[in-house]
Amino acid sequence: MNLFLCLILTFAQPTQDARRWEDRLLDTLPADAERFRMGQFSSDGRTVAYAVTRRGHDLDLVIVNGRPGKEYDDIQSLQLGPDGRTVAYRAKTGEKWCIVVGEEPGDPYDKVWLPVFSPDGKHVAYGAEDSNLEFMILDGRQGPAFDKVHVPFFSPDGKTLAYAAEDEGKAFIVVGGKKGPEFDGAWWPVFSPDGQTVAY
């Protein structure tokens, strides 16, 4: 059989002065897989996700525990969520990019940023650009258009999203969908441990 095997090394408990390693077959790559990259493990080691390029097709796809996803022209920024099962990644079709969460692609944009999971894994946020305007996307819903949006941050309980943005020469922080006061510069919102206060 002309298959490429994906062998994963797992570390076992050391015995006296020697460390014992064990090879374990986790998955078998498709026969036409040309490149293996962005390998991700869940914290419990039960899920493995990675991207491959199909030889002769120049198309990328993500495989999770042996299950292949949809093919795209390009795939980047593969991540596993805190639940250890849900993947999110940037995917390109033609000239447009989207964020795929699980197996569901989001709306297409000119650009999309790195997807960010909430701490509980129930929500995904990312920035996007279209027609020279930028937006924050939360669970597939587009926020207001600004000149620029920055990295999203979730509260510790995952219920509130905050991010810095700029519009018409002014900077501000958006918390829970509400725009804060304007400044000449505003960056990096930080939540208190109880999620009730934001500093920046």
PDB file of C-alpha atoms in Angstrom:
ATOM      1  CA  MET A   1       0.000   0.000   0.000  1.00  0.00           C
ATOM      2  CA  ASN A   2       1.442   3.351  -1.020  1.00  0.00           C
ATOM      3  CA  LEU A   3       0.528   5.290   2.107  1.00  0.00           C
ATOM      4  CA  PHE A   4       2.375   7.761   4.295  1.00  0.00           C
ATOM      5  CA  LEU A   5       2.222   6.891   7.975  1.00  0.00           C
ATOM      6  CA  CYS A   6       1.995   9.501  10.699  1.00  0.00           C
ATOM      7  CA  LEU A   7       3.855   8.105  13.731  1.00  0.00           C
ATOM      8  CA  ILE A   8       3.659  10.059  16.947  1.00  0.00           C
ATOM      9  CA  LEU A   9       6.247   9.655  19.707  1.00  0.00           C
ATOM     10  CA  THR A  10       4.765   9.457  23.196  1.00  0.00           C
ATOM     11  CA  PHE A  11       6.855   9.827  26.333  1.00  0.00           C
ATOM     12  CA  ALA A  12       6.526   7.201  29.050  1.00  0.00           C
ATOM     13  CA  GLN A  13       7.586   7.445  32.715  1.00  0.00           C
ATOM     14  CA  PRO A  14      11.376   7.261  33.178  1.00  0.00           C
ATOM     15  CA  THR A  15      12.798   4.090  34.713  1.00  0.00           C
ATOM     16  CA  GLN A  16      15.838   4.794  36.902  1.00  0.00           C
ATOM     17  CA  ASP A  17      18.408   6.499  34.637  1.00  0.00           C
ATOM     18  CA  ALA A  18      16.790   5.649  31.297  1.00  0.00           C
ATOM     19  CA  ARG A  19      13.821   7.205  29.585  1.00  0.00           C
ATOM     20  CA  ARG A  20      11.596   4.916  27.559  1.00  0.00           C
ATOM     21  CA  TRP A  21       9.922   6.131  24.365  1.00  0.00           C
ATOM     22  CA  GLU A  22       7.090   4.411  22.583  1.00  0.00           C
ATOM     23  CA  ASP A  23       5.869   4.789  18.987  1.00  0.00           C
ATOM     24  CA  ARG A  24       2.124   4.766  18.488  1.00  0.00           C
ATOM     25  CA  LEU A  25       0.259   5.034  15.166  1.00  0.00           C
ATOM     26  CA  LEU A  26      -2.371   7.747  15.496  1.00  0.00           C
ATOM     27  CA  ASP A  27      -3.398   8.279  11.902  1.00  0.00           C
ATOM     28  CA  THR A  28      -2.597   7.397   8.300  1.00  0.00           C
ATOM     29  CA  LEU A  29      -2.192  10.231   5.840  1.00  0.00           C
ATOM     30  CA  PRO A  30      -4.068  10.095   2.525  1.00  0.00           C
ATOM     31  CA  ALA A  31      -2.085   8.477  -0.290  1.00  0.00           C
ATOM     32  CA  ASP A  32      -1.929  11.760  -2.235  1.00  0.00           C
ATOM     33  CA  ALA A  33      -0.821  13.878   0.749  1.00  0.00           C
ATOM     34  CA  GLU A  34       2.197  15.984  -0.192  1.00  0.00           C
ATOM     35  CA  ARG A  35       2.806  18.120   2.891  1.00  0.00           C
ATOM     36  CA  PHE A  36       2.005  17.588   6.561  1.00  0.00           C
ATOM     37  CA  ARG A  37       1.947  20.731   8.737  1.00  0.00           C
ATOM     38  CA  MET A  38       0.384  22.579  11.696  1.00  0.00           C
ATOM     39  CA  GLY A  39      -0.035  19.426  13.774  1.00  0.00           C
ATOM     40  CA  GLN A  40      -2.101  20.052  16.928  1.00  0.00           C
ATOM     41  CA  PHE A  41      -2.833  17.836  19.951  1.00  0.00           C
ATOM     42  CA  SER A  42      -5.598  18.225  22.498  1.00  0.00           C
ATOM     43  CA  SER A  43      -4.414  18.505  26.091  1.00  0.00           C
ATOM     44  CA  ASP A  44      -5.640  14.964  26.844  1.00  0.00           C
ATOM     45  CA  GLY A  45      -3.897  13.575  23.747  1.00  0.00           C
ATOM     46  CA  ARG A  46      -7.091  12.070  22.344  1.00  0.00           C
ATOM     47  CA  THR A  47      -7.437  14.416  19.361  1.00  0.00           C
ATOM     48  CA  VAL A  48      -4.879  15.104  16.671  1.00  0.00           C
ATOM     49  CA  ALA A  49      -5.516  17.649  13.929  1.00  0.00           C
ATOM     50  CA  TYR A  50      -3.294  18.680  11.034  1.00  0.00           C
ATOM     51  CA  ALA A  51      -3.347  20.128   7.533  1.00  0.00           C
ATOM     52  CA  VAL A  52      -2.146  18.438   4.369  1.00  0.00           C
ATOM     53  CA  THR A  53      -1.777  19.467   0.726  1.00  0.00           C
ATOM     54  CA  ARG A  54      -3.038  17.077  -1.944  1.00  0.00           C
ATOM     55  CA  ARG A  55      -0.385  16.187  -4.500  1.00  0.00           C
ATOM     56  CA  GLY A  56      -1.285  17.282  -8.035  1.00  0.00           C
ATOM     57  CA  HIS A  57      -4.292  19.306  -6.856  1.00  0.00           C
ATOM     58  CA  ASP A  58      -2.575  22.099  -4.863  1.00  0.00           C
ATOM     59  CA  LEU A  59      -5.518  22.056  -2.450  1.00  0.00           C
ATOM     60  CA  ASP A  60      -5.333  22.010   1.355  1.00  0.00           C
ATOM     61  CA  LEU A  61      -7.549  20.246   3.859  1.00  0.00           C
ATOM     62  CA  VAL A  62      -7.634  19.711   7.613  1.00  0.00           C
ATOM     63  CA  ILE A  63      -7.868  16.197   9.051  1.00  0.00           C
ATOM     64  CA  VAL A  64      -9.153  15.641  12.601  1.00  0.00           C
ATOM     65  CA  ASN A  65      -8.741  12.139  14.025  1.00  0.00           C
ATOM     66  CA  GLY A  66      -8.667  10.727  10.519  1.00  0.00           C
ATOM     67  CA  ARG A  67     -11.722  12.651   9.297  1.00  0.00           C
ATOM     68  CA  PRO A  68     -10.918  14.948   6.343  1.00  0.00           C
ATOM     69  CA  GLY A  69     -12.548  18.352   6.046  1.00  0.00           C
ATOM     70  CA  LYS A  70     -13.406  20.478   3.037  1.00  0.00           C
ATOM     71  CA  GLU A  71     -10.688  21.388   0.539  1.00  0.00           C
ATOM     72  CA  TYR A  72      -9.491  24.991   0.166  1.00  0.00           C
ATOM     73  CA  ASP A  73      -6.908  26.816  -1.925  1.00  0.00           C
ATOM     74  CA  ASP A  74      -4.918  27.597   1.237  1.00  0.00           C
ATOM     75  CA  ILE A  75      -5.220  26.859   4.958  1.00  0.00           C
ATOM     76  CA  GLN A  76      -3.390  28.684   7.752  1.00  0.00           C
ATOM     77  CA  SER A  77      -3.427  29.202  11.538  1.00  0.00           C
ATOM     78  CA  LEU A  78      -4.923  25.853  12.560  1.00  0.00           C
ATOM     79  CA  GLN A  79      -5.920  25.722  16.234  1.00  0.00           C
ATOM     80  CA  LEU A  80      -7.681  23.325  18.593  1.00  0.00           C
ATOM     81  CA  GLY A  81     -10.170  24.819  21.015  1.00  0.00           C
ATOM     82  CA  PRO A  82     -10.141  24.319  24.799  1.00  0.00           C
ATOM     83  CA  ASP A  83     -12.647  21.464  24.461  1.00  0.00           C
ATOM     84  CA  GLY A  84      -9.979  19.482  22.608  1.00  0.00           C
ATOM     85  CA  ARG A  85     -12.356  18.669  19.747  1.00  0.00           C
ATOM     86  CA  THR A  86     -13.231  21.869  17.851  1.00  0.00           C
ATOM     87  CA  VAL A  87     -10.789  23.228  15.281  1.00  0.00           C
ATOM     88  CA  ALA A  88     -10.623  26.732  13.845  1.00  0.00           C
ATOM     89  CA  TYR A  89      -8.463  27.927  10.971  1.00  0.00           C
ATOM     90  CA  ARG A  90      -8.092  30.474   8.177  1.00  0.00           C
ATOM     91  CA  ALA A  91      -9.134  29.179   4.744  1.00  0.00           C
ATOM     92  CA  LYS A  92      -8.825  30.754   1.301  1.00  0.00           C
ATOM     93  CA  THR A  93     -11.045  30.225  -1.735  1.00  0.00           C
ATOM     94  CA  GLY A  94     -10.080  32.258  -4.782  1.00  0.00           C
ATOM     95  CA  GLU A  95      -9.174  35.722  -3.506  1.00  0.00           C
ATOM     96  CA  LYS A  96     -11.314  35.565  -0.359  1.00  0.00           C
ATOM     97  CA  TRP A  97     -10.565  34.293   3.143  1.00  0.00           C
ATOM     98  CA  CYS A  98     -12.848  32.946   5.833  1.00  0.00           C
ATOM     99  CA  ILE A  99     -12.570  31.360   9.267  1.00  0.00           C
ATOM    100  CA  VAL A 100     -13.699  27.747   9.509  1.00  0.00           C
ATOM    101  CA  VAL A 101     -14.936  26.629  12.943  1.00  0.00           C
ATOM    102  CA  GLY A 102     -15.449  22.899  13.166  1.00  0.00           C
ATOM    103  CA  GLU A 103     -16.568  22.211   9.611  1.00  0.00           C
ATOM    104  CA  GLU A 104     -18.548  25.443   9.125  1.00  0.00           C
ATOM    105  CA  PRO A 105     -16.947  28.214   7.025  1.00  0.00           C
ATOM    106  CA  GLY A 106     -17.761  31.801   7.952  1.00  0.00           C
ATOM    107  CA  ASP A 107     -18.492  34.670   5.597  1.00  0.00           C
ATOM    108  CA  PRO A 108     -15.760  35.519   3.032  1.00  0.00           C
ATOM    109  CA  TYR A 109     -13.577  38.626   3.493  1.00  0.00           C
ATOM    110  CA  ASP A 110     -10.534  40.167   1.839  1.00  0.00           C
ATOM    111  CA  LYS A 111      -8.526  39.273   4.967  1.00  0.00           C
ATOM    112  CA  VAL A 112      -9.171  37.489   8.253  1.00  0.00           C
ATOM    113  CA  TRP A 113      -6.995  37.426  11.365  1.00  0.00           C
ATOM    114  CA  LEU A 114      -6.100  34.604  13.702  1.00  0.00           C
ATOM    115  CA  PRO A 115      -9.197  33.035  15.344  1.00  0.00           C
ATOM    116  CA  VAL A 116      -9.340  33.282  19.152  1.00  0.00           C
ATOM    117  CA  PHE A 117     -11.318  30.863  21.332  1.00  0.00           C
ATOM    118  CA  SER A 118     -12.962  31.955  24.564  1.00  0.00           C
ATOM    119  CA  PRO A 119     -11.550  30.215  27.671  1.00  0.00           C
ATOM    120  CA  ASP A 120     -14.598  27.916  27.854  1.00  0.00           C
ATOM    121  CA  GLY A 121     -14.345  27.130  24.129  1.00  0.00           C
ATOM    122  CA  LYS A 122     -17.928  28.183  23.435  1.00  0.00           C
ATOM    123  CA  HIS A 123     -17.109  31.283  21.367  1.00  0.00           C
ATOM    124  CA  VAL A 124     -14.693  32.283  18.596  1.00  0.00           C
ATOM    125  CA  ALA A 125     -13.694  35.831  17.668  1.00  0.00           C
ATOM    126  CA  TYR A 126     -11.475  37.230  14.928  1.00  0.00           C
ATOM    127  CA  GLY A 127     -10.830  40.402  12.974  1.00  0.00           C
ATOM    128  CA  ALA A 128     -11.633  40.733   9.282  1.00  0.00           C
ATOM    129  CA  GLU A 129     -11.130  43.270   6.512  1.00  0.00           C
ATOM    130  CA  ASP A 130     -13.292  44.006   3.504  1.00  0.00           C
ATOM    131  CA  SER A 131     -13.248  47.023   1.171  1.00  0.00           C
ATOM    132  CA  ASN A 132     -10.605  48.727   3.381  1.00  0.00           C
ATOM    133  CA  LEU A 133     -12.811  48.547   6.483  1.00  0.00           C
ATOM    134  CA  GLU A 134     -12.216  46.223   9.433  1.00  0.00           C
ATOM    135  CA  PHE A 135     -14.673  44.349  11.630  1.00  0.00           C
ATOM    136  CA  MET A 136     -14.661  42.109  14.680  1.00  0.00           C
ATOM    137  CA  ILE A 137     -16.499  38.851  14.110  1.00  0.00           C
ATOM    138  CA  LEU A 138     -17.954  37.008  17.116  1.00  0.00           C
ATOM    139  CA  ASP A 139     -19.523  33.598  16.547  1.00  0.00           C
ATOM    140  CA  GLY A 140     -20.058  34.459  12.891  1.00  0.00           C
ATOM    141  CA  ARG A 141     -21.771  37.800  13.599  1.00  0.00           C
ATOM    142  CA  GLN A 142     -20.104  40.884  12.163  1.00  0.00           C
ATOM    143  CA  GLY A 143     -19.584  43.892  14.424  1.00  0.00           C
ATOM    144  CA  PRO A 144     -19.472  47.560  13.378  1.00  0.00           C
ATOM    145  CA  ALA A 145     -17.026  48.741  10.717  1.00  0.00           C
ATOM    146  CA  PHE A 146     -13.936  50.667  11.843  1.00  0.00           C
ATOM    147  CA  ASP A 147     -10.731  51.812  10.204  1.00  0.00           C
ATOM    148  CA  LYS A 148      -8.845  49.217  12.256  1.00  0.00           C
ATOM    149  CA  VAL A 149      -9.534  46.495  14.833  1.00  0.00           C
ATOM    150  CA  HIS A 150      -6.960  44.747  17.003  1.00  0.00           C
ATOM    151  CA  VAL A 151      -6.608  41.429  18.816  1.00  0.00           C
ATOM    152  CA  PRO A 152      -9.768  40.246  20.644  1.00  0.00           C
ATOM    153  CA  PHE A 153      -9.703  39.318  24.344  1.00  0.00           C
ATOM    154  CA  PHE A 154     -12.326  37.316  26.232  1.00  0.00           C
ATOM    155  CA  SER A 155     -13.247  37.677  29.890  1.00  0.00           C
ATOM    156  CA  PRO A 156     -12.233  34.714  32.084  1.00  0.00           C
ATOM    157  CA  ASP A 157     -15.767  33.295  31.964  1.00  0.00           C
ATOM    158  CA  GLY A 158     -15.876  33.684  28.162  1.00  0.00           C
ATOM    159  CA  LYS A 159     -19.035  35.796  28.219  1.00  0.00           C
ATOM    160  CA  THR A 160     -17.600  39.206  27.287  1.00  0.00           C
ATOM    161  CA  LEU A 161     -15.363  40.247  24.399  1.00  0.00           C
ATOM    162  CA  ALA A 162     -13.116  43.304  24.378  1.00  0.00           C
ATOM    163  CA  TYR A 163     -10.862  44.719  21.685  1.00  0.00           C
ATOM    164  CA  ALA A 164      -9.084  47.909  20.699  1.00  0.00           C
ATOM    165  CA  ALA A 165     -10.199  49.735  17.553  1.00  0.00           C
ATOM    166  CA  GLU A 166      -9.445  52.912  15.618  1.00  0.00           C
ATOM    167  CA  ASP A 167     -11.703  55.128  13.553  1.00  0.00           C
ATOM    168  CA  GLU A 168     -11.309  58.605  12.048  1.00  0.00           C
ATOM    169  CA  GLY A 169      -7.989  59.172  13.817  1.00  0.00           C
ATOM    170  CA  LYS A 170      -9.204  58.188  17.296  1.00  0.00           C
ATOM    171  CA  ALA A 171      -8.663  55.018  19.316  1.00  0.00           C
ATOM    172  CA  PHE A 172     -10.997  53.327  21.804  1.00  0.00           C
ATOM    173  CA  ILE A 173     -11.875  50.034  23.449  1.00  0.00           C
ATOM    174  CA  VAL A 174     -15.029  48.080  22.596  1.00  0.00           C
ATOM    175  CA  VAL A 175     -16.340  45.963  25.493  1.00  0.00           C
ATOM    176  CA  GLY A 176     -19.356  43.737  25.117  1.00  0.00           C
ATOM    177  CA  GLY A 177     -20.224  45.486  21.841  1.00  0.00           C
ATOM    178  CA  LYS A 178     -20.182  48.962  23.418  1.00  0.00           C
ATOM    179  CA  LYS A 179     -17.698  51.576  22.228  1.00  0.00           C
ATOM    180  CA  GLY A 180     -15.749  53.342  24.996  1.00  0.00           C
ATOM    181  CA  PRO A 181     -14.392  56.896  25.146  1.00  0.00           C
ATOM    182  CA  GLU A 182     -12.026  58.065  22.417  1.00  0.00           C
ATOM    183  CA  PHE A 183      -8.307  58.698  22.917  1.00  0.00           C
ATOM    184  CA  ASP A 184      -5.280  59.413  20.779  1.00  0.00           C
ATOM    185  CA  GLY A 185      -4.223  55.817  21.486  1.00  0.00           C
ATOM    186  CA  ALA A 186      -5.739  52.811  23.301  1.00  0.00           C
ATOM    187  CA  TRP A 187      -4.434  49.235  23.345  1.00  0.00           C
ATOM    188  CA  TRP A 188      -4.529  45.795  24.982  1.00  0.00           C
ATOM    189  CA  PRO A 189      -7.669  45.568  27.139  1.00  0.00           C
ATOM    190  CA  VAL A 190      -7.179  43.330  30.189  1.00  0.00           C
ATOM    191  CA  PHE A 191     -10.010  41.794  32.243  1.00  0.00           C
ATOM    192  CA  SER A 192      -9.930  41.479  36.023  1.00  0.00           C
ATOM    193  CA  PRO A 193     -10.140  37.875  37.335  1.00  0.00           C
ATOM    194  CA  ASP A 194     -13.880  38.236  37.979  1.00  0.00           C
ATOM    195  CA  GLY A 195     -14.434  39.659  34.469  1.00  0.00           C
ATOM    196  CA  GLN A 196     -16.209  42.743  35.793  1.00  0.00           C
ATOM    197  CA  THR A 197     -13.503  45.331  35.119  1.00  0.00           C
ATOM    198  CA  VAL A 198     -11.406  46.144  32.057  1.00  0.00           C
ATOM    199  CA  ALA A 199      -8.118  48.044  32.139  1.00  0.00           C
ATOM    200  CA  TYR A 200      -6.133  49.335  29.151  1.00  0.00           C
TER     201      TYR A 200
END
